[in-house]
Amino acid sequence: MTLERAGRTVRITDVAALAGVSIGTASKALNGTGQLRESTRARVKDAAEKLGFVGDARARALSSGRTYTVGMITTDSFGRFSIPVLLGAEDALSAGQMAVLLCDTRDDHVREAHYLRSLAARGVDGIIVTGRSADARPPIDVPIPVVYAFTPSTDPDDVSVTLDDAAGSAAVAAHVLSTGRRRVAIVTGPERHRSAVRRVSGATEVLGASLVAEPLYGEWSERWGRQAVDVLARGVGLASAGTGAGAASGSGALGVDAIVCGSDQIARGVCDRLRELGLSVPDDIAVAGFDDWDVMALASRPPLTTVDLRLEELGRVAGRALLDLIDGGAAASATVTPSLVVRESTVGA
């Protein structure tokens, strides 16, 4: 375990000498093994940092029987969901000095099988499975620790870290009611998707009698958001200019005065169509999204009140769970609660 620096080789013997410990103690401190005092570990690591010493990963792997690498399997080619999960997982795994190998299957079962064989051949210590959907997927069959992140396993015995969609939509609904809205509609994605159903469930429970129409299921798209506005206009009607939250609180004005959307894409389409109809967001109708996808939420006119999925935190939880399993410990499935982000689409400038 050495490093070339300024024309000379820095060895572990140099680190041990500077820290005032034996070579064996220095090795244990740097590899996180053995029963050492924290002050000793800190002294050795400080000496290594001062000397610019970097351990030899190959020697470390041979001595421990591990490769200190983790694979991540994803179906999310675009990276909208998998990249934040990866960043969070890397935060946790780097504490265990792990490197992550990202493999995009592109929803191809043959490609996934190839990657699994390749990761197994490399001797990775564990695998994180994720994707672009919150719908459960079949488990992978490998003889190493596995954690499912965002996309859960259909096997309840597997460790899955998921998002509490219902809690996120409940927070949005409660916020909308707090602004004085009392005639609320829900527009979301396909009913076959777990996240769409969970988001409707959470909002519906909070809205109660303030929900003035059956939730509208459709696509995760701006186009569907625009179409849904026309569906609502033909059905329960829309609050006209001057009859939004301020007027409705005392006048009994009819028409939807808030629209809770299942995604930021849908919400942006809703805002565009309302503006085309001459209605103001949020003065006439408040609009809220879900996902806090900045490409949509911040570019919307006005910027969207939405729900931050906290995907990096979800990745960190998954990474810590995988480290526990790799170390021979136990880990349980967990749920991450998203957080409300309030912007102009519900409260104005």
CSV table of N, CA and C in Angstrom, one decimal, residues 201-281:
chain,number,residue,atom,x,y,z
A,201,SER,N,-55.2,8.6,-3.1
A,201,SER,CA,-55.7,8.1,-1.8
A,201,SER,C,-55.3,9.1,-0.7
A,202,GLY,N,-54.0,9.6,-0.7
A,202,GLY,CA,-53.6,10.5,0.4
A,202,GLY,C,-54.3,11.8,0.3
A,203,ALA,N,-54.5,12.4,-0.9
A,203,ALA,CA,-55.2,13.7,-1.1
A,203,ALA,C,-56.7,13.6,-0.8
A,204,THR,N,-57.3,12.5,-1.2
A,204,THR,CA,-58.7,12.3,-1.0
A,204,THR,C,-59.1,12.3,0.5
A,205,GLU,N,-58.3,11.6,1.2
A,205,GLU,CA,-58.6,11.4,2.6
A,205,GLU,C,-58.6,12.8,3.3
A,206,VAL,N,-57.7,13.7,2.9
A,206,VAL,CA,-57.6,15.0,3.5
A,206,VAL,C,-58.7,15.9,3.0
A,207,LEU,N,-59.0,15.9,1.7
A,207,LEU,CA,-59.9,16.8,1.1
A,207,LEU,C,-61.3,16.6,1.6
A,208,GLY,N,-61.7,15.3,1.7
A,208,GLY,CA,-63.1,15.1,2.2
A,208,GLY,C,-64.1,15.7,1.2
A,209,ALA,N,-65.0,16.4,1.8
A,209,ALA,CA,-66.1,17.0,1.1
A,209,ALA,C,-65.7,18.1,0.1
A,210,SER,N,-64.4,18.6,0.3
A,210,SER,CA,-63.9,19.6,-0.6
A,210,SER,C,-63.5,19.1,-2.0
A,211,LEU,N,-63.5,17.7,-2.1
A,211,LEU,CA,-63.2,17.1,-3.4
A,211,LEU,C,-64.5,17.1,-4.2
A,212,VAL,N,-64.6,17.9,-5.3
A,212,VAL,CA,-65.9,18.2,-6.0
A,212,VAL,C,-66.1,17.3,-7.2
A,213,ALA,N,-65.1,16.4,-7.5
A,213,ALA,CA,-65.3,15.5,-8.7
A,213,ALA,C,-64.5,14.2,-8.5
A,214,GLU,N,-64.9,13.2,-9.2
A,214,GLU,CA,-64.1,12.0,-9.1
A,214,GLU,C,-62.7,12.3,-9.7
A,215,PRO,N,-61.6,11.7,-9.1
A,215,PRO,CA,-60.2,12.0,-9.6
A,215,PRO,C,-60.1,11.6,-11.0
A,216,LEU,N,-59.4,12.4,-11.8
A,216,LEU,CA,-59.2,12.1,-13.2
A,216,LEU,C,-57.9,11.4,-13.4
A,217,TYR,N,-57.9,10.2,-13.9
A,217,TYR,CA,-56.7,9.5,-14.2
A,217,TYR,C,-56.4,9.6,-15.7
A,218,GLY,N,-55.1,9.7,-16.1
A,218,GLY,CA,-54.8,9.9,-17.5
A,218,GLY,C,-53.3,9.5,-17.7
A,219,GLU,N,-52.5,10.5,-18.2
A,219,GLU,CA,-51.1,10.2,-18.5
A,219,GLU,C,-50.2,11.1,-17.7
A,220,TRP,N,-48.9,10.7,-17.6
A,220,TRP,CA,-48.0,11.6,-16.9
A,220,TRP,C,-47.5,12.6,-18.0
A,221,SER,N,-48.3,13.5,-18.4
A,221,SER,CA,-47.9,14.4,-19.5
A,221,SER,C,-48.6,15.8,-19.3
A,222,GLU,N,-47.9,16.8,-19.9
A,222,GLU,CA,-48.5,18.1,-20.0
A,222,GLU,C,-49.8,18.1,-20.8
A,223,ARG,N,-49.8,17.3,-21.9
A,223,ARG,CA,-50.9,17.2,-22.8
A,223,ARG,C,-52.2,16.8,-22.0
A,224,TRP,N,-52.0,15.8,-21.1
A,224,TRP,CA,-53.1,15.4,-20.3
A,224,TRP,C,-53.6,16.5,-19.3
A,225,GLY,N,-52.6,17.2,-18.8
A,225,GLY,CA,-53.0,18.3,-17.9
A,225,GLY,C,-53.9,19.3,-18.6
A,226,ARG,N,-53.5,19.7,-19.9
A,226,ARG,CA,-54.4,20.6,-20.6
A,226,ARG,C,-55.8,20.0,-20.9
A,227,GLN,N,-55.8,18.7,-21.3
A,227,GLN,CA,-57.1,18.1,-21.6
A,227,GLN,C,-57.9,18.0,-20.3
A,228,ALA,N,-57.3,17.7,-19.2
A,228,ALA,CA,-58.1,17.6,-18.0
A,228,ALA,C,-58.8,18.9,-17.6
A,229,VAL,N,-58.2,20.0,-17.8
A,229,VAL,CA,-58.8,21.3,-17.5
A,229,VAL,C,-60.1,21.4,-18.3
A,230,ASP,N,-60.1,21.0,-19.6
A,230,ASP,CA,-61.3,21.1,-20.4
A,230,ASP,C,-62.4,20.1,-19.9
A,231,VAL,N,-61.9,18.9,-19.4
A,231,VAL,CA,-62.9,18.0,-18.8
A,231,VAL,C,-63.5,18.6,-17.6
A,232,LEU,N,-62.8,19.2,-16.8
A,232,LEU,CA,-63.3,19.9,-15.6
A,232,LEU,C,-64.3,21.0,-15.9
A,233,ALA,N,-63.9,21.8,-16.9
A,233,ALA,CA,-64.7,22.9,-17.3
A,233,ALA,C,-66.1,22.5,-17.8
A,234,ARG,N,-66.1,21.4,-18.5
A,234,ARG,CA,-67.4,20.8,-19.0
A,234,ARG,C,-68.2,20.2,-17.9
A,235,GLY,N,-67.5,19.7,-16.9
A,235,GLY,CA,-68.2,19.0,-15.8
A,235,GLY,C,-68.6,19.9,-14.7
A,236,VAL,N,-67.7,20.1,-13.7
A,236,VAL,CA,-68.0,20.9,-12.5
A,236,VAL,C,-67.8,22.4,-12.7
A,237,GLY,N,-67.1,22.7,-13.8
A,237,GLY,CA,-66.9,24.2,-14.0
A,237,GLY,C,-65.6,24.7,-13.3
A,238,LEU,N,-65.2,25.8,-13.8
A,238,LEU,CA,-64.0,26.4,-13.2
A,238,LEU,C,-64.3,27.8,-12.6
A,239,ALA,N,-63.6,28.1,-11.5
A,239,ALA,CA,-63.8,29.4,-10.8
A,239,ALA,C,-63.4,30.5,-11.8
A,240,SER,N,-64.3,31.4,-12.1
A,240,SER,CA,-64.0,32.5,-13.0
A,240,SER,C,-63.3,33.6,-12.3
A,241,ALA,N,-62.8,34.6,-13.1
A,241,ALA,CA,-62.0,35.7,-12.6
A,241,ALA,C,-62.8,36.4,-11.4
A,242,GLY,N,-62.1,36.5,-10.3
A,242,GLY,CA,-62.7,37.2,-9.2
A,242,GLY,C,-63.5,36.3,-8.3
A,243,THR,N,-63.5,35.0,-8.6
A,243,THR,CA,-64.3,34.1,-7.7
A,243,THR,C,-63.4,33.0,-7.1
A,244,GLY,N,-62.1,33.3,-7.0
A,244,GLY,CA,-61.1,32.3,-6.4
A,244,GLY,C,-61.3,32.2,-4.9
A,245,ALA,N,-60.1,31.9,-4.3
A,245,ALA,CA,-60.2,31.6,-2.8
A,245,ALA,C,-60.7,32.8,-2.0
A,246,GLY,N,-60.3,34.0,-2.4
A,246,GLY,CA,-60.8,35.2,-1.6
A,246,GLY,C,-62.3,35.4,-1.7
A,247,ALA,N,-62.8,35.2,-2.9
A,247,ALA,CA,-64.2,35.4,-3.0
A,247,ALA,C,-65.0,34.2,-2.6
A,248,ALA,N,-64.5,33.0,-2.9
A,248,ALA,CA,-65.3,31.8,-2.6
A,248,ALA,C,-65.5,31.6,-1.1
A,249,SER,N,-64.6,32.2,-0.3
A,249,SER,CA,-64.7,31.9,1.2
A,249,SER,C,-66.0,32.5,1.8
A,250,GLY,N,-66.5,33.5,1.1
A,250,GLY,CA,-67.7,34.1,1.7
A,250,GLY,C,-68.9,34.2,0.7
A,251,SER,N,-68.7,33.9,-0.6
A,251,SER,CA,-69.8,34.1,-1.5
A,251,SER,C,-70.5,32.8,-2.0
A,252,GLY,N,-69.9,31.6,-1.7
A,252,GLY,CA,-70.4,30.4,-2.2
A,252,GLY,C,-70.2,30.3,-3.7
A,253,ALA,N,-69.2,30.9,-4.3
A,253,ALA,CA,-68.9,30.8,-5.7
A,253,ALA,C,-68.7,29.4,-6.1
A,254,LEU,N,-69.2,29.0,-7.3
A,254,LEU,CA,-69.1,27.7,-7.8
A,254,LEU,C,-67.9,27.6,-8.7
A,255,GLY,N,-67.6,26.3,-9.1
A,255,GLY,CA,-66.4,26.1,-10.0
A,255,GLY,C,-65.2,25.7,-9.2
A,256,VAL,N,-64.4,24.8,-9.8
A,256,VAL,CA,-63.1,24.4,-9.1
A,256,VAL,C,-62.2,25.5,-8.8
A,257,ASP,N,-61.7,25.6,-7.6
A,257,ASP,CA,-60.8,26.7,-7.2
A,257,ASP,C,-59.4,26.2,-6.9
A,258,ALA,N,-59.2,24.9,-7.0
A,258,ALA,CA,-57.8,24.4,-6.9
A,258,ALA,C,-57.8,23.0,-7.6
A,259,ILE,N,-56.6,22.7,-8.2
A,259,ILE,CA,-56.4,21.5,-8.8
A,259,ILE,C,-55.1,20.9,-8.3
A,260,VAL,N,-55.2,19.7,-7.7
A,260,VAL,CA,-54.1,19.0,-7.2
A,260,VAL,C,-53.6,17.9,-8.2
A,261,CYS,N,-52.4,18.0,-8.7
A,261,CYS,CA,-51.9,17.2,-9.8
A,261,CYS,C,-51.0,16.1,-9.3
A,262,GLY,N,-51.0,15.0,-10.0
A,262,GLY,CA,-50.1,13.8,-9.6
A,262,GLY,C,-48.7,13.9,-10.0
A,263,SER,N,-48.4,14.9,-10.9
A,263,SER,CA,-47.0,15.2,-11.3
A,263,SER,C,-46.8,16.6,-11.7
A,264,ASP,N,-45.6,17.0,-11.8
A,264,ASP,CA,-45.3,18.4,-12.2
A,264,ASP,C,-45.6,18.6,-13.7
A,265,GLN,N,-45.4,17.5,-14.5
A,265,GLN,CA,-45.7,17.6,-15.9
A,265,GLN,C,-47.2,17.9,-16.1
A,266,ILE,N,-48.1,17.2,-15.4
A,266,ILE,CA,-49.5,17.4,-15.5
A,266,ILE,C,-49.8,18.8,-15.0
A,267,ALA,N,-49.2,19.3,-13.9
A,267,ALA,CA,-49.5,20.6,-13.3
A,267,ALA,C,-49.1,21.7,-14.3
A,268,ARG,N,-48.0,21.5,-15.0
A,268,ARG,CA,-47.6,22.6,-15.9
A,268,ARG,C,-48.6,22.7,-17.1
A,269,GLY,N,-49.1,21.5,-17.5
A,269,GLY,CA,-50.1,21.6,-18.6
A,269,GLY,C,-51.4,22.2,-18.1
A,270,VAL,N,-51.7,22.0,-16.9
A,270,VAL,CA,-52.9,22.6,-16.3
A,270,VAL,C,-52.8,24.1,-16.3
A,271,CYS,N,-51.6,24.6,-15.8
A,271,CYS,CA,-51.4,26.0,-15.7
A,271,CYS,C,-51.4,26.7,-17.1
A,272,ASP,N,-50.9,26.0,-18.1
A,272,ASP,CA,-50.9,26.5,-19.5
A,272,ASP,C,-52.3,26.7,-20.0
A,273,ARG,N,-53.1,25.7,-19.8
A,273,ARG,CA,-54.5,25.7,-20.3
A,273,ARG,C,-55.3,26.7,-19.5
A,274,LEU,N,-55.1,26.8,-18.2
A,274,LEU,CA,-55.9,27.8,-17.5
A,274,LEU,C,-55.6,29.2,-18.0
A,275,ARG,N,-54.3,29.5,-18.3
A,275,ARG,CA,-53.9,30.8,-18.8
A,275,ARG,C,-54.5,31.1,-20.1
A,276,GLU,N,-54.6,30.0,-21.0
A,276,GLU,CA,-55.2,30.2,-22.3
A,276,GLU,C,-56.7,30.6,-22.2
A,277,LEU,N,-57.3,30.1,-21.1
A,277,LEU,CA,-58.7,30.4,-20.8
A,277,LEU,C,-58.9,31.7,-20.1
A,278,GLY,N,-57.9,32.4,-19.9
A,278,GLY,CA,-58.0,33.8,-19.3
A,278,GLY,C,-58.1,33.7,-17.8
A,279,LEU,N,-57.7,32.6,-17.2
A,279,LEU,CA,-57.8,32.4,-15.7
A,279,LEU,C,-56.4,32.6,-15.1
A,280,SER,N,-56.4,33.2,-13.9
A,280,SER,CA,-55.1,33.4,-13.2
A,280,SER,C,-54.8,32.3,-12.2
A,281,VAL,N,-53.5,31.9,-12.2
A,281,VAL,CA,-53.0,30.9,-11.2
A,281,VAL,C,-52.0,31.7,-10.3
